[in-house]
C-alpha positions as MATLAB code, in Angstrom:
seq = 'MRIGNREFDTKHHTYIMGILNVTPDSFSDGGKWNQYDAAMFHVKELLETGTDILDIGGESTRPGYQKVTVLEEIERVIPIIEAVRANYDVPISIDTCKSEVAKEALKAGADLVNDIWGFQFDPHMASVVKEYGAACCLMHNRKEAVYQDFLKEVCEDLKQCVSTAKAAGIADEKIILDPGVGFGKTYEMNLDVIRHLDVFSGLGYPMLLGTSRKSVIGLTLDLPAEEREEGTLVTTVMAVQSGYGFVRVHDTEKTRRAVRMTEAVLGRL';
ca = [
      -4.256   32.388   -6.591;
      -1.579   30.733   -8.875;
       0.060   27.600   -8.253;
       2.571   26.807  -11.210;
       0.433   27.529  -14.455;
      -2.758   27.031  -12.915;
      -5.397   29.596  -11.130;
      -6.991   28.428   -8.122;
     -10.133   30.096   -7.516;
     -10.146   29.597   -3.658;
     -12.987   31.788   -2.831;
     -15.779   29.814   -5.039;
     -14.357   26.333   -5.257;
     -12.538   23.736   -3.173;
      -9.842   21.710   -4.695;
      -8.476   18.531   -3.947;
      -4.827   17.749   -2.889;
      -3.949   14.370   -3.891;
      -1.478   12.382   -1.510;
       1.577   10.578   -2.732;
       3.736    9.201    0.316;
       6.888    7.637   -1.303;
       7.768    6.567    2.215;
       7.836    3.092    3.573;
       6.097    4.018    6.932;
       3.464    6.563    6.451;
       0.546    5.522    8.662;
      -2.248    4.661    6.060;
      -0.384    3.753    2.849;
       3.326    3.121    3.963;
       5.254    0.885    1.523;
       2.551    1.155   -1.455;
       4.045    3.565   -3.478;
       7.611    3.833   -2.509;
       8.998    2.251   -5.562;
       9.127    4.369   -8.827;
       6.696    2.154  -10.904;
       4.144    1.736   -8.225;
       4.477    5.567   -7.642;
       4.019    6.622  -11.145;
       0.960    4.068  -11.164;
      -0.670    5.746   -8.575;
       0.121    9.307   -9.715;
      -1.859    8.462  -13.018;
      -4.843    6.670  -10.673;
      -4.838   10.123   -8.695;
      -4.851   12.445  -11.605;
      -7.725   10.417  -13.551;
      -9.745   10.447  -10.257;
      -9.950   14.087  -10.030;
      -6.570   15.480   -8.295;
      -5.806   19.288   -8.675;
      -2.490   19.338   -6.952;
      -0.278   16.132   -6.599;
       1.501   16.283   -2.565;
       4.361   14.272   -2.780;
       6.140   13.584    0.842;
       9.273   11.544    1.404;
       9.041   11.485    5.026;
       6.511    9.954    7.146;
       5.112   12.279    9.767;
       2.625   10.063   11.727;
       3.184    9.831   15.686;
       6.587    8.140   16.230;
       7.568    8.189   12.819;
      10.998    7.594   12.015;
      12.928   10.528   10.884;
      15.453   10.384    7.693;
      18.394   12.160    6.742;
      17.968   15.159    4.023;
      19.977   13.300    1.571;
      17.681   10.281    1.625;
      14.068   12.262    1.782;
      15.961   14.182   -1.552;
      16.603   10.727   -3.070;
      12.906    9.614   -2.501;
      11.174   12.506   -4.061;
      13.352   14.069   -6.363;
      13.059   10.980   -9.236;
       9.188   11.410   -8.843;
       8.881   15.044   -8.968;
      10.879   14.945  -12.026;
       8.915   12.220  -13.653;
       5.632   13.699  -12.702;
       7.061   16.934  -14.519;
       8.108   15.484  -17.386;
       4.681   13.375  -17.978;
       1.884   15.222  -16.618;
       0.659   19.035  -16.377;
      -0.291   19.264  -12.660;
       0.640   21.641  -10.247;
       3.242   19.783   -7.894;
       3.375   20.114   -3.991;
       6.379   19.106   -2.127;
       5.622   18.082    2.019;
       8.470   18.840    3.679;
       9.928   20.790    6.586;
      13.513   20.991    5.450;
      14.820   23.669    3.233;
      17.379   21.370    1.768;
      14.487   19.233    0.341;
      12.436   21.996   -0.675;
      15.068   23.780   -2.564;
      15.816   20.447   -4.568;
      12.167   19.895   -5.108;
      11.494   23.417   -6.487;
      14.363   22.864   -8.674;
      13.313   19.822  -10.028;
       9.891   21.530  -10.619;
       7.719   21.521   -7.405;
       5.464   24.685   -7.347;
       4.112   24.733   -3.635;
       6.097   23.909   -0.343;
       3.787   22.098    1.998;
       5.334   22.703    5.748;
       4.051   20.929    8.500;
       5.813   23.450   10.940;
       4.775   26.452    8.901;
       8.169   27.749    8.412;
       8.967   27.697   12.154;
      11.445   24.622   11.823;
      13.616   25.390    9.235;
      14.763   29.159    9.369;
      16.031   28.870    5.568;
      12.543   27.678    4.542;
      10.828   30.702    3.696;
      13.883   32.244    1.982;
      13.885   29.656   -0.222;
      10.354   29.583   -1.359;
      10.888   33.262   -2.011;
      13.669   32.542   -4.167;
      11.726   30.207   -6.551;
       8.782   32.280   -6.256;
       6.628   29.253   -4.991;
       3.414   29.097   -3.249;
       3.576   27.872    0.206;
       0.936   26.032    2.714;
       1.848   26.711    6.440;
       0.299   24.307    8.882;
      -0.266   24.772   12.452;
       1.769   22.717   14.675;
       3.345   22.805   18.215;
       5.689   20.464   20.195;
       3.240   19.742   22.737;
      -0.359   20.081   22.939;
      -0.644   22.711   25.729;
      -2.725   25.909   25.475;
      -4.537   28.574   27.927;
      -7.129   29.592   24.994;
      -6.764   26.987   22.235;
      -8.721   28.290   19.153;
      -7.235   31.974   19.940;
      -3.483   30.454   19.994;
      -3.892   28.502   16.977;
      -4.997   31.403   15.147;
      -2.013   33.441   16.534;
       0.409   30.872   15.793;
      -0.942   30.708   12.234;
      -0.277   34.715   12.245;
       3.241   33.912   13.061;
       3.858   31.451   10.172;
       2.246   34.483    8.039;
       4.580   37.008    9.596;
       7.706   34.834    9.043;
       6.619   34.317    5.221;
       5.745   37.943    4.655;
       9.267   38.973    6.446;
      11.148   37.087    3.758;
       9.024   38.890    0.772;
       6.469   36.053   -0.105;
       3.214   37.785   -1.225;
      -0.102   37.326    0.317;
      -1.494   35.346   -3.007;
       1.280   32.604   -2.757;
      -0.044   31.955    1.016;
      -2.163   29.004    2.063;
      -2.934   28.069    5.815;
      -3.704   24.535    7.318;
      -5.206   24.379   10.952;
      -3.301   21.192   11.330;
      -5.450   18.263   12.289;
      -3.484   15.503   14.190;
      -0.423   17.993   14.857;
       0.171   19.185   18.461;
      -3.393   18.780   19.473;
      -5.404   16.224   21.711;
      -8.268   14.485   20.219;
     -10.762   16.576   21.795;
      -8.481   19.696   20.207;
      -8.767   17.869   16.956;
     -12.256   17.779   16.895;
     -12.888   21.246   18.054;
     -10.885   22.357   15.008;
     -13.018   20.718   12.697;
     -16.227   22.175   14.621;
     -14.768   25.591   13.957;
     -13.297   25.701   10.544;
     -14.980   29.044    9.916;
     -12.800   30.382   12.569;
      -9.535   30.004   10.731;
     -11.177   31.030    7.427;
     -11.571   34.327    9.098;
      -7.756   34.714    8.937;
      -8.298   36.037    5.439;
      -6.103   33.358    3.491;
      -6.956   30.441    1.691;
      -7.622   27.194    3.950;
      -6.640   23.660    3.410;
      -7.823   20.962    5.493;
      -6.020   17.712    5.970;
      -8.045   14.821    7.717;
      -7.804   12.010    5.616;
      -7.721    8.992    7.802;
      -6.065   10.640   10.557;
      -6.601    9.360   14.396;
      -9.542   11.725   15.040;
     -11.380    9.634   12.706;
     -10.097    6.388   14.050;
     -10.883    7.195   17.406;
     -14.201    8.375   17.015;
     -15.179    5.383   14.733;
     -12.711    2.735   15.976;
     -11.620    1.907   12.899;
      -7.999    1.279   11.300;
      -6.815    3.977    8.941;
      -7.960    1.774    5.728;
     -11.675    2.051    6.889;
     -11.649    5.980    7.500;
     -13.269    6.830    4.234;
     -16.794    8.078    5.279;
     -15.442    9.603    8.480;
     -13.103   11.600    6.054;
     -15.921   12.485    3.575;
     -17.929   13.976    6.567;
     -14.835   16.392    7.287;
     -14.606   17.267    3.505;
     -18.385   18.038    3.080;
     -17.522   20.493    6.467;
     -14.475   22.328    4.610;
     -16.753   22.924    1.604;
     -19.379   24.426    3.701;
     -16.777   26.717    5.691;
     -15.315   28.088    2.358;
     -12.131   25.977    2.587;
     -10.140   26.344   -0.868;
      -8.144   22.961   -0.435;
      -8.607   19.417    1.144;
      -5.716   17.014    1.277;
      -6.671   13.300    0.577;
      -5.787    9.729    0.033;
      -9.258    9.158   -1.577;
      -9.765   11.402   -4.469;
     -12.627   10.048   -6.660;
     -14.989    9.930   -3.871;
     -13.579   13.184   -2.592;
     -14.571   14.699   -5.871;
     -17.982   13.784   -5.816;
     -18.792   14.998   -2.160;
     -17.097   18.154   -3.047;
     -19.413   18.573   -6.216;
     -22.641   17.629   -4.578;
     -21.698   19.937   -1.719;
     -21.348   22.604   -3.902;
     -24.379   22.068   -5.793;
     -26.309   22.416   -2.560;
     -25.076   25.367   -1.644;
     -25.376   26.899   -4.970;
     -21.536   27.238   -6.218;
     -21.573   25.041   -9.314;
];
């Protein structure tokens, strides 16, 4: 698939989406990168250590997060997107579920919309993505973790996200799916998703796994967010083994090493 001016061979390689939270309250790095100079310093770090796509977010989605207005979210992300576009040749993802934010981000130079609600929150999101010819990552989410047949229903929900995208005219080659670890799921359900990554690969779209420093790792290892790197790397290896096209992470350098080693063992290098 093509994102921005770059081709991604998601059938044969796992690419790294580096996280840049320009927020004061994200669960693992809130307040570290929400000032312009600090954010741009971290962009340089991320790109030098193996980031293939830069994911920029202006609103935390941690449990109990403080919602921000559309205007505030735009004011946080647009200067960073413009600066990255002016100084670096890297595909940019905007992490938002609001179509107004997505539209301004795409106008400023973003190439992909990463929507934690998979086009099911804002009815205008799909048409905005189509209007700008952008790619999209559609994540599974639910308001409540209530299921009769968990894995089957997650797949059905993701198919609904795809249907929304296709109804707006978005082509298959513009779509990435994310099973949504940490969203609308219990601890046991999150482990079940990671245990059955191959189930979602069967949907026929490039897959992204986002587990970096999340509570499923913290609860398993009884560790704070800043000490969850090894647990994250285990899930990264599993994503590579399951043929996932992307992993979304904070720790890009060690992730790159883990991906390379796993691909070597699997004979993909």
